[in-house]
mmCIF file of C-alpha atoms and ligand atoms in Angstrom:
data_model
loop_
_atom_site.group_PDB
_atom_site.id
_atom_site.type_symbol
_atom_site.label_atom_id
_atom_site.label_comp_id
_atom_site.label_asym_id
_atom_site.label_seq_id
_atom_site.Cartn_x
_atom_site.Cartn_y
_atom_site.Cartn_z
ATOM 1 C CA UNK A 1009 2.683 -36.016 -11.877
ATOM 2 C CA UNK A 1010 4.233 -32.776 -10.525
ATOM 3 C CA UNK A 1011 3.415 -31.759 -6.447
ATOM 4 C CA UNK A 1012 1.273 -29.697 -6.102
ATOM 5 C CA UNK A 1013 -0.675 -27.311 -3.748
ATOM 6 C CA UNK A 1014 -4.200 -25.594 -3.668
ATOM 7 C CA UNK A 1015 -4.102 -22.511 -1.476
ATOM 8 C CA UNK A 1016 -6.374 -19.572 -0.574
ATOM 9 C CA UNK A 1017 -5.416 -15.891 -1.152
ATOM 10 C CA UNK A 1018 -7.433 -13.515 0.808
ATOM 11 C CA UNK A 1019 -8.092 -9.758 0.083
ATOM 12 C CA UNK A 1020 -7.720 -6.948 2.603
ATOM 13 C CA UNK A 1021 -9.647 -4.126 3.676
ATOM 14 C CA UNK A 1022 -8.255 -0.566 5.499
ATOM 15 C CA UNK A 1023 -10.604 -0.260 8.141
ATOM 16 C CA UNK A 1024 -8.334 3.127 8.674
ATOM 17 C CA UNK A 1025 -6.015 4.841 6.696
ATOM 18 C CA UNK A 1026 -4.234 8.187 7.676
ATOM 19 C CA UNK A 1027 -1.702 9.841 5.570
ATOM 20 C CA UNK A 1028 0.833 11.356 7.500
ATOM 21 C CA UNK A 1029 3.649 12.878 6.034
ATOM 22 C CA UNK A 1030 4.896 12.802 2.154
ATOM 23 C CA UNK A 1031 8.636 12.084 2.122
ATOM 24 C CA UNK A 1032 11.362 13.078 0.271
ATOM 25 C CA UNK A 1033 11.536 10.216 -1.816
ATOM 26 C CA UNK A 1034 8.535 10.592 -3.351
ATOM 27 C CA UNK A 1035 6.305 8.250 -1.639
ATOM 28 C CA UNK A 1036 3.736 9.168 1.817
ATOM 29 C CA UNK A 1037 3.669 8.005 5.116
ATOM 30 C CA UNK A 1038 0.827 6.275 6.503
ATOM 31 C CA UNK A 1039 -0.917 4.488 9.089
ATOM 32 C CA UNK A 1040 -3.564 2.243 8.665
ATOM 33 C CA UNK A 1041 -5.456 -0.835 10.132
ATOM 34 C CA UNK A 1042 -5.921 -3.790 7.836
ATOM 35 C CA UNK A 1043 -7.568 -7.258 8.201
ATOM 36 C CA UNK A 1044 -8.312 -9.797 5.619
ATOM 37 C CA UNK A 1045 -11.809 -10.305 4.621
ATOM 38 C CA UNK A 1046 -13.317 -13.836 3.406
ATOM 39 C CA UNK A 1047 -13.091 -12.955 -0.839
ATOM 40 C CA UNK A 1048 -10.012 -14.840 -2.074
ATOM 41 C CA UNK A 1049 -8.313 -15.855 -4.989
ATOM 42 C CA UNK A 1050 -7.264 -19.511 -5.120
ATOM 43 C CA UNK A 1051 -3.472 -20.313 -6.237
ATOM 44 C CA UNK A 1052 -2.770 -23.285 -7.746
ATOM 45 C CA UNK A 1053 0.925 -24.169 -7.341
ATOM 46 C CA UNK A 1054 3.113 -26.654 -8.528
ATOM 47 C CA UNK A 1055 6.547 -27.804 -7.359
ATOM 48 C CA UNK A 1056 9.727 -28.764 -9.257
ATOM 49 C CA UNK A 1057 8.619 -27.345 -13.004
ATOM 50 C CA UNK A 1058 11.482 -26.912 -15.266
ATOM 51 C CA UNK A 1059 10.737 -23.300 -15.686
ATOM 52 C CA UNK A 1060 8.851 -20.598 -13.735
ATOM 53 C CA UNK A 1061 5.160 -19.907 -15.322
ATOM 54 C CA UNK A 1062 2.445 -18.225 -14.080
ATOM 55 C CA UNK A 1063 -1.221 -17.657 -15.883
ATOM 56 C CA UNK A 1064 -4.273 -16.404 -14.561
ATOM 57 C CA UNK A 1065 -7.900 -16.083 -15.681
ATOM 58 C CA UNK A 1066 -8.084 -12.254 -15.426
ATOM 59 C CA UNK A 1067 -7.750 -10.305 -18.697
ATOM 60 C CA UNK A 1068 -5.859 -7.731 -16.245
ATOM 61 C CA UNK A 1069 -3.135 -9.650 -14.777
ATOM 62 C CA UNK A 1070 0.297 -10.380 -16.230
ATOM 63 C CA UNK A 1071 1.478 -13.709 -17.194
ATOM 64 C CA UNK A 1072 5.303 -12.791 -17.037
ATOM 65 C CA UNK A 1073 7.275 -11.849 -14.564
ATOM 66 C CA UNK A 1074 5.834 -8.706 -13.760
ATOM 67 C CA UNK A 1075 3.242 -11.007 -11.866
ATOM 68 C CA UNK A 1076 3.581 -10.425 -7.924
ATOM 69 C CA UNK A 1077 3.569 -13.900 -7.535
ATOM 70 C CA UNK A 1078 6.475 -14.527 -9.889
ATOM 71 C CA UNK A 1079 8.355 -12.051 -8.438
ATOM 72 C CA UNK A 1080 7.809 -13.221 -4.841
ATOM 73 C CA UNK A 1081 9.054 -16.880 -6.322
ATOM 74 C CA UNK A 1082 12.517 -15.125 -7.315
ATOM 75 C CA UNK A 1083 13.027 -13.378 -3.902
ATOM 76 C CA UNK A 1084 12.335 -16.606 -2.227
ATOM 77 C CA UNK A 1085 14.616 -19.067 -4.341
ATOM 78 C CA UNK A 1086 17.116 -16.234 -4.354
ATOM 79 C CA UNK A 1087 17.117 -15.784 -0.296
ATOM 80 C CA UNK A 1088 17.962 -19.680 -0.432
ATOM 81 C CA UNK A 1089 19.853 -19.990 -2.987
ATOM 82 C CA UNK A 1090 17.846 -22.291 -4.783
ATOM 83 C CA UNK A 1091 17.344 -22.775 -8.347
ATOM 84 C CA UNK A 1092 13.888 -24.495 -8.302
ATOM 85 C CA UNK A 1093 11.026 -23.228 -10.280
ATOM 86 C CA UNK A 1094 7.053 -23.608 -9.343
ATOM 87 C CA UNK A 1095 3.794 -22.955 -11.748
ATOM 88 C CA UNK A 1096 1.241 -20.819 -10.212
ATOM 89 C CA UNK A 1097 -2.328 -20.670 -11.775
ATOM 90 C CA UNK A 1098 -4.142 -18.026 -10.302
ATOM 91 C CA UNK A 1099 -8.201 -18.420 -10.095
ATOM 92 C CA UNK A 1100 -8.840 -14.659 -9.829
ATOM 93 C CA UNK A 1101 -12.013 -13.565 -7.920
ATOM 94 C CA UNK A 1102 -10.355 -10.212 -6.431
ATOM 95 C CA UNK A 1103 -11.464 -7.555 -8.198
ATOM 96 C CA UNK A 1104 -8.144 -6.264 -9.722
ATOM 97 C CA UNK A 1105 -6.598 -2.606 -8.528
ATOM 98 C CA UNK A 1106 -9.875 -2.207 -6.921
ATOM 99 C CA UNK A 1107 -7.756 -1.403 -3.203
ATOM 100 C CA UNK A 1108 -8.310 -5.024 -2.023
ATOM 101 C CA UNK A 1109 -4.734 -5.680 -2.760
ATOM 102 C CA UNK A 1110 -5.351 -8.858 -4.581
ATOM 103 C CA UNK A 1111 -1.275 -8.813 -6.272
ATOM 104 C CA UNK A 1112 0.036 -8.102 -3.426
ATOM 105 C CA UNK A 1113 -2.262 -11.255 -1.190
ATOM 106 C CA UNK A 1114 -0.766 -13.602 -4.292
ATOM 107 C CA UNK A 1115 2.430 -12.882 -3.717
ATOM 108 C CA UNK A 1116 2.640 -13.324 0.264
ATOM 109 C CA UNK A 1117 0.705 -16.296 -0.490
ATOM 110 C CA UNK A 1118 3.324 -17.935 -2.717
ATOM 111 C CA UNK A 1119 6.260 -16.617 0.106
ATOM 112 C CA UNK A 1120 4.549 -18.712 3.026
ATOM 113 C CA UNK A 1121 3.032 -21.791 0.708
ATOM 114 C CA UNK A 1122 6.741 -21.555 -0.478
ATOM 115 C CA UNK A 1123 8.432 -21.686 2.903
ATOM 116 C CA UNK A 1124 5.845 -24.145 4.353
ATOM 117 C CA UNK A 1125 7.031 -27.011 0.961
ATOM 118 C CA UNK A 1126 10.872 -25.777 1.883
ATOM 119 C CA UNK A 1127 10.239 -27.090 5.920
ATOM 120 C CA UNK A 1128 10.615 -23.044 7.091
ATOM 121 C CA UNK A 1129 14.217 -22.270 5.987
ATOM 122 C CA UNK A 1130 13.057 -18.626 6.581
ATOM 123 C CA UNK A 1131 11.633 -17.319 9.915
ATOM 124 C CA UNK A 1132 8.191 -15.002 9.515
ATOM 125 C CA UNK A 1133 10.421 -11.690 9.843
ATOM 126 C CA UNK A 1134 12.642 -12.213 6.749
ATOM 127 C CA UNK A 1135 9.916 -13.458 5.031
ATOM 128 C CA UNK A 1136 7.810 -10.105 6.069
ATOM 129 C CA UNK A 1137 11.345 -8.272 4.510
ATOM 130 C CA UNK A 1138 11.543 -10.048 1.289
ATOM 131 C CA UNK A 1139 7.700 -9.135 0.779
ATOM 132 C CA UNK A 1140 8.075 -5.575 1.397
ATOM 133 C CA UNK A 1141 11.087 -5.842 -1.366
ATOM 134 C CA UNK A 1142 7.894 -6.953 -3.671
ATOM 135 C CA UNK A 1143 5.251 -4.038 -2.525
ATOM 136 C CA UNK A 1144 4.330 -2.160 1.013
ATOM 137 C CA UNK A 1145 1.259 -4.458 1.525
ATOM 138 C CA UNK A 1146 2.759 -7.652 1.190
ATOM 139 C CA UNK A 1147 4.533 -7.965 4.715
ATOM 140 C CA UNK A 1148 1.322 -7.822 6.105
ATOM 141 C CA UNK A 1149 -0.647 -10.362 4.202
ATOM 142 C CA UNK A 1150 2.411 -12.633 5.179
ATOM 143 C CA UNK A 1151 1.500 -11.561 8.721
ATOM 144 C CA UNK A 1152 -2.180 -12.256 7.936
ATOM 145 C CA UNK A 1153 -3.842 -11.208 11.185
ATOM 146 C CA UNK A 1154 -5.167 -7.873 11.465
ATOM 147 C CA UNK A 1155 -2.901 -5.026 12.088
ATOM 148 C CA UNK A 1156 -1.358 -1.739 12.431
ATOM 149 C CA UNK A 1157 0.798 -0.525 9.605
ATOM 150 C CA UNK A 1158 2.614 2.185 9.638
ATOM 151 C CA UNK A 1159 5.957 3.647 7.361
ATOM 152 C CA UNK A 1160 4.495 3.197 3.762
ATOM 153 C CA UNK A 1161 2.170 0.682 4.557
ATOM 154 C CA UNK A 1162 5.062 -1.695 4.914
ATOM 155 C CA UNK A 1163 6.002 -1.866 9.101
ATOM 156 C CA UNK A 1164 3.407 -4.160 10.959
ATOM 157 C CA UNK A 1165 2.251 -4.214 14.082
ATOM 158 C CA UNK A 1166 -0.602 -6.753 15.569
ATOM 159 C CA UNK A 1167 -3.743 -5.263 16.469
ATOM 160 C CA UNK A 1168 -4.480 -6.588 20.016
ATOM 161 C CA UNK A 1169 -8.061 -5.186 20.313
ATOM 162 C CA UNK A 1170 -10.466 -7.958 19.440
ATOM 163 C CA UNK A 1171 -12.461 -7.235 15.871
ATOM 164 C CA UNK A 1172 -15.635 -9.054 15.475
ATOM 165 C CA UNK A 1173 -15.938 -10.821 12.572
ATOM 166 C CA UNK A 1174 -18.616 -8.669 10.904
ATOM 167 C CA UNK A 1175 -20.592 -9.372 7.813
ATOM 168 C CA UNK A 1176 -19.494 -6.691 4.779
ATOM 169 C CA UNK A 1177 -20.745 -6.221 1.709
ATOM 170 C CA UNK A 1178 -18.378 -4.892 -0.768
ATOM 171 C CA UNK A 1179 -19.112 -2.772 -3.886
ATOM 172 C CA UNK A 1180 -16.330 -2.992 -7.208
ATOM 173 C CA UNK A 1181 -17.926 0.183 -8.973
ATOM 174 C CA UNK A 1182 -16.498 -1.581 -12.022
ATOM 175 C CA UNK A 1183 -14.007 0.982 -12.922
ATOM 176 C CA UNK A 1184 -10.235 0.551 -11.189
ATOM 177 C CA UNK A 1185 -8.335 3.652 -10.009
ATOM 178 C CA UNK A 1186 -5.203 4.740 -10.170
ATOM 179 C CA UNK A 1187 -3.287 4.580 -6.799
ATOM 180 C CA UNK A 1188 -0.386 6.767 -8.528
ATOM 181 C CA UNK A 1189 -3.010 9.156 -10.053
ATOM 182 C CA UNK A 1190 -4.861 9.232 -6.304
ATOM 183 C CA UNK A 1191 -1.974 9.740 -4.820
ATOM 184 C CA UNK A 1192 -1.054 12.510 -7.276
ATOM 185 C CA UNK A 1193 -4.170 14.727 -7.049
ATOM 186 C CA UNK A 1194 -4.134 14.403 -2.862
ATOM 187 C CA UNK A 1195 -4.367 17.755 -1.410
ATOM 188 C CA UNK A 1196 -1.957 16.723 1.503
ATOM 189 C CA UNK A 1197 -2.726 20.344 3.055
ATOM 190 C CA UNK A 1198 -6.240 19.671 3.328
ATOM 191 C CA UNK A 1199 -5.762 16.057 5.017
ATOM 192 C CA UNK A 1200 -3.423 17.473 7.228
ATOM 193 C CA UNK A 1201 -5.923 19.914 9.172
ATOM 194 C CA UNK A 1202 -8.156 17.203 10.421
ATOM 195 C CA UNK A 1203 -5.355 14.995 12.108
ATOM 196 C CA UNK A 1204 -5.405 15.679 15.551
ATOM 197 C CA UNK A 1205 -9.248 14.572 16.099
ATOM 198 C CA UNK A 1206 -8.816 11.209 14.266
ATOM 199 C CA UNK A 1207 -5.709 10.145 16.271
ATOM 200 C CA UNK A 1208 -7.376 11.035 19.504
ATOM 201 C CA UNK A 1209 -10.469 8.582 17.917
ATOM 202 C CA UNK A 1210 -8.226 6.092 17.073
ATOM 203 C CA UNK A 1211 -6.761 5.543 20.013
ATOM 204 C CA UNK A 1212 -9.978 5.043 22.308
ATOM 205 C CA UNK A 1213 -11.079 2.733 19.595
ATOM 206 C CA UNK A 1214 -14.127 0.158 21.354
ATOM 207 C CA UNK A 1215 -14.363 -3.021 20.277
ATOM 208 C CA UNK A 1216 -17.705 -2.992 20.430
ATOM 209 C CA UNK A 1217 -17.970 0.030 17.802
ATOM 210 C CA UNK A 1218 -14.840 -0.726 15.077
ATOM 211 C CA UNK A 1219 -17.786 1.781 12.602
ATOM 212 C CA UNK A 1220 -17.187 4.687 14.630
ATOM 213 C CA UNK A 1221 -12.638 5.056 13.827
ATOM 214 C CA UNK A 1222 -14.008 4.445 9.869
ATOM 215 C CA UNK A 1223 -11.884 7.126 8.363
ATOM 216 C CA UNK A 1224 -10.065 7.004 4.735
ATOM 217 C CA UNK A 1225 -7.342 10.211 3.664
ATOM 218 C CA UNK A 1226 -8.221 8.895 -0.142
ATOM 219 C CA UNK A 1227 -11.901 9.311 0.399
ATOM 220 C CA UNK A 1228 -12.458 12.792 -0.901
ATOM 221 C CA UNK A 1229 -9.994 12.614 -4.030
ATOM 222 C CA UNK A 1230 -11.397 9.321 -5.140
ATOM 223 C CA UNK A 1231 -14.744 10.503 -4.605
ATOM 224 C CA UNK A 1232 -13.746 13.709 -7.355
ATOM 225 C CA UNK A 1233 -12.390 11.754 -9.748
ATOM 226 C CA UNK A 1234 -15.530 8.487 -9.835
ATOM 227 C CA UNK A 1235 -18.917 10.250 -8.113
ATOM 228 C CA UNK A 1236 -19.854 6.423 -8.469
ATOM 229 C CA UNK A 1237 -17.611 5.804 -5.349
ATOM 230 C CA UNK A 1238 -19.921 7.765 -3.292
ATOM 231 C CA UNK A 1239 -22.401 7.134 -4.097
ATOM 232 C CA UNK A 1240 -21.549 3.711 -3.851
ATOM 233 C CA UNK A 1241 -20.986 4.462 -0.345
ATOM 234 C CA UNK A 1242 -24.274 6.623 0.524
ATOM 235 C CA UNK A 1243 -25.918 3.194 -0.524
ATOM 236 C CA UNK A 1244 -24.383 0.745 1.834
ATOM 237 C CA UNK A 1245 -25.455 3.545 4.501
ATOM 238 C CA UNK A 1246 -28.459 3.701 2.976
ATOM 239 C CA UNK A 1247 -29.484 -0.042 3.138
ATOM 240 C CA UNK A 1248 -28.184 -0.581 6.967
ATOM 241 C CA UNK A 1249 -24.688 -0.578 7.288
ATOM 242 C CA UNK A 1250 -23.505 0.590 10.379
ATOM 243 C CA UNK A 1251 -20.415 2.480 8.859
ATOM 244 C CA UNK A 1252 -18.939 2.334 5.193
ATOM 245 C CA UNK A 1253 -15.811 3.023 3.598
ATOM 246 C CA UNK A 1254 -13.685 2.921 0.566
ATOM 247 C CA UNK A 1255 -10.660 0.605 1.565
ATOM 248 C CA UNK A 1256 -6.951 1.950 0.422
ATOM 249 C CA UNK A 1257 -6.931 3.858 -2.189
ATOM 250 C CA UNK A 1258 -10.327 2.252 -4.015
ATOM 251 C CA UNK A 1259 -12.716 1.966 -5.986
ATOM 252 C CA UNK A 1260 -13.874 -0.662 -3.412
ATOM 253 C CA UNK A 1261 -16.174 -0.030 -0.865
ATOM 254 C CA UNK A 1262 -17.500 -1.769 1.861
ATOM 255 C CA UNK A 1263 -20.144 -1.454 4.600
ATOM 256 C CA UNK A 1264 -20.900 -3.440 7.618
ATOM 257 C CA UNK A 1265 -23.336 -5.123 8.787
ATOM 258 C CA UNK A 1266 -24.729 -5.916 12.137
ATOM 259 C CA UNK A 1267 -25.641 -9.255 10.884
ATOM 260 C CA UNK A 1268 -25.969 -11.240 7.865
ATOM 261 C CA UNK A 1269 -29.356 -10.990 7.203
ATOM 262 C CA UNK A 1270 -29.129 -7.467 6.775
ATOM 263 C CA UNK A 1271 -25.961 -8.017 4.525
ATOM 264 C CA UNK A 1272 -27.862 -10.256 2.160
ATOM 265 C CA UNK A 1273 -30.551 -8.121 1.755
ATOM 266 C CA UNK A 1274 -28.213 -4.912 0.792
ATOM 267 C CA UNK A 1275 -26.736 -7.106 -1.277
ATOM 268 C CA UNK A 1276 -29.556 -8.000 -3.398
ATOM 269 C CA UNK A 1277 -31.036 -4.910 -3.131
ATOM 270 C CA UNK A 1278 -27.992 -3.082 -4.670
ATOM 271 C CA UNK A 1279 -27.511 -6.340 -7.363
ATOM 272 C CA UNK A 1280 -31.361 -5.542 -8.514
ATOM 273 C CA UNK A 1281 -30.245 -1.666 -8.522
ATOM 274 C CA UNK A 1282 -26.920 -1.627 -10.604
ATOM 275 C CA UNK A 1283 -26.066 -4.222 -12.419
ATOM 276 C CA UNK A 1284 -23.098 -3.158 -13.580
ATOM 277 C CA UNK A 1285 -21.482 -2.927 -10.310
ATOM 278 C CA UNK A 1286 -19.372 -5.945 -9.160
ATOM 279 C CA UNK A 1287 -21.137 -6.972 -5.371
ATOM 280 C CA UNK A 1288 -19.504 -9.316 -2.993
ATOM 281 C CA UNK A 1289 -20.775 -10.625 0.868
ATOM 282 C CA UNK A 1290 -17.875 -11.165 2.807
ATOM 283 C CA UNK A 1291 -16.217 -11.399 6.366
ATOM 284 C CA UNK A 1292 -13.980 -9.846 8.327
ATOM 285 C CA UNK A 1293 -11.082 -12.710 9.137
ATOM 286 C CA UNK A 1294 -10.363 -11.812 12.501
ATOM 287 C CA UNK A 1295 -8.068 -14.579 13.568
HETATM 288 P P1 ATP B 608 -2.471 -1.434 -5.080
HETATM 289 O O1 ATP B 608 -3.212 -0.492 -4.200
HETATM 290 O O2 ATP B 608 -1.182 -1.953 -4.498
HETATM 291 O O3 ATP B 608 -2.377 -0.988 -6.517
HETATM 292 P P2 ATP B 608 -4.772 -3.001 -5.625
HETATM 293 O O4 ATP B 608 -5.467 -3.909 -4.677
HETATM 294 O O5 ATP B 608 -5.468 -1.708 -5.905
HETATM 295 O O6 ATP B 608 -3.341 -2.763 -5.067
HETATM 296 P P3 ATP B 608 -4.084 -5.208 -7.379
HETATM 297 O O7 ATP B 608 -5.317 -6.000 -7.599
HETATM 298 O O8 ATP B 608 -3.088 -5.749 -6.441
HETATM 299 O O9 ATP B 608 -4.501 -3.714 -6.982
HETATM 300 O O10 ATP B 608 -3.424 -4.951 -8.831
HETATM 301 C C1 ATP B 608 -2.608 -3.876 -9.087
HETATM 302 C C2 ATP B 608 -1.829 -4.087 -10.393
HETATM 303 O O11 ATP B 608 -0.892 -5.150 -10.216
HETATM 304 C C3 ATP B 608 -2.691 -4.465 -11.578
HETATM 305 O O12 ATP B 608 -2.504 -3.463 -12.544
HETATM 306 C C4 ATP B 608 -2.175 -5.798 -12.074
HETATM 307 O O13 ATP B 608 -1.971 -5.788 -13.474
HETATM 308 C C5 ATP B 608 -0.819 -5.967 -11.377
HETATM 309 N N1 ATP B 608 -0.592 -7.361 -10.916
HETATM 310 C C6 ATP B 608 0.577 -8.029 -10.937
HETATM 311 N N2 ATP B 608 0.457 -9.248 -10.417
HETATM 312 C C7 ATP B 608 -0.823 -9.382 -10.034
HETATM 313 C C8 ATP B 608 -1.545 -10.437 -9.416
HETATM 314 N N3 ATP B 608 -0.991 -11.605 -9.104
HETATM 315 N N4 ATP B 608 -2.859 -10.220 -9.130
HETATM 316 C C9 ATP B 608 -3.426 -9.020 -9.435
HETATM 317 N N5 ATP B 608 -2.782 -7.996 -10.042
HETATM 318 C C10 ATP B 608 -1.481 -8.165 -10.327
#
């Protein structure tokens, strides 16, 4: 029988995200603070196959090598000039390009679980560089501890403040968006006016109050193009959440709760009410 490995692959969550500039390339400059949450994806990885295969129990996810794990296989046997191969099976509970950046969290996965196997050939930093080679969020899911990001998402910086590990209740309003068309229907102008008053919050940010620096550029376009975001969102508030928020550029959102009592019974309440909605409890993973 083959090594092999079992490993968790956690999703994110943008507890902020300000866009701050569109550059000439094309793409916009942000900053935002992530942290992982609890809801993961399990990879299952084996060593020393003949070939490099992925599959994955999601009708949405590729089984070539457009998969973000396969790719982040390449860039690591390339960097090391290696010509192993692994297997990846990917148990898929991530709700897929629902802004929880599930592709990108299997791919940093696969870098480190790689690396560890390999005895560390590659120190954290070039491993952060060959992720951001594979997509802007994948440096910091290598990183793994919540953070600043700024540049496209893809320059990390730790977040010193202490972040309580909050109970959250997510909502998957069954219907994926677009990042490219979100990005594409952003009035940048509009964002733009609002910027010096959410800095100034940002920086006097209280651990004892992470609800009140809530704030999401994406909000108000995603909100025009699926009404079900917000009122998604009015709901969390509704039931007790002390703030709520779409994370990155959605569908997701997520409230939090002061404790988890009050995030069980939101949850149930809004599983009785729709349905048709995906609903997850959750964590923030502070450490
Ligand atoms: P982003 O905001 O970067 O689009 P997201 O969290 O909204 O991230 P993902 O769940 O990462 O979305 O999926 C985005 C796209 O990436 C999907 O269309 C999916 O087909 C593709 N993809 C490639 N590899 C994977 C993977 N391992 N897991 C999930 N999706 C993947």
């Amino acid at each position: 029988m083959l090594p092999s490995r079992e490993i968790r692959s956690f999703a994110k969550i943008n507890l902020y995200l300000e866009i701050v500039g569109k550059r000439t390339d094309g793409y916009h400059d942000l900053i935002t603070l992530m942290c992982l949450i609890d809801l993961h994806d399990t990879l299952r990885i084996e060593f020393d196959t003949p070939a490099t295969q992925v599959a994955c129990n999601h009708p949405d996810v590729p089984e070539n090598e457009s998969n973000l794990a396969v790719k982040a296989a390449s860039k690591f046997f390339d960097a090391i000039n290696s010509r192993d191969h692994i297997s990846v099976f990917i148990d898929k509970k991530i709700p897929v390009g629902a802004g929880l950046g599930g592709g990108s969290s299997n791919a940093a996965a696969v870098l480190n679980a790689l690396n560890h196997w390999y005895r560390f050939p590659l120190p954290r930093n070039a491993l952060m560089d060959l992720g951001a080679q594979i997509g802007a969020d994948v440096p910091f899911f290598v990183y793994g501890h919540p953070a600043l990001a700024t540049g496209i998402g893809d320059r990390i910086a730790a977040y010193h403040h202490h972040l309580p590990a909050y109970p959250i209740v997510l909502i998957y309003p069954a219907k994926p968006l677009s990042t490219a068309e979100v990005y594409r229907k952003l009035n940048f102008g509009l964002t733009k006016s609002k910027k010096i008053n959410r800095k100034n919050t940002f920086r006097h940010i209280r651990e004892q109050d992470i609800t009140c620096i809530l704030y999401n550029d994406f909000e108000p376009t995603a909100f025009k193009i699926n009404p079900e975001i917000a009122d998604a969102k009015s709901l969390l508030l509704a039931l007790g959440a002390g703030g709520a928020l779409m994370s990155g550029s959605g569908s997701t959102v997520f409230g939090i709760y002061p404790d988890l009592k009050d995030a069980h019974n939101a949850f149930a309440n809004i599983k009785g009410r729709h349905p048709q909605w995906e609903v997850f409890i959750s964590r923030l993973r502070i450490g």
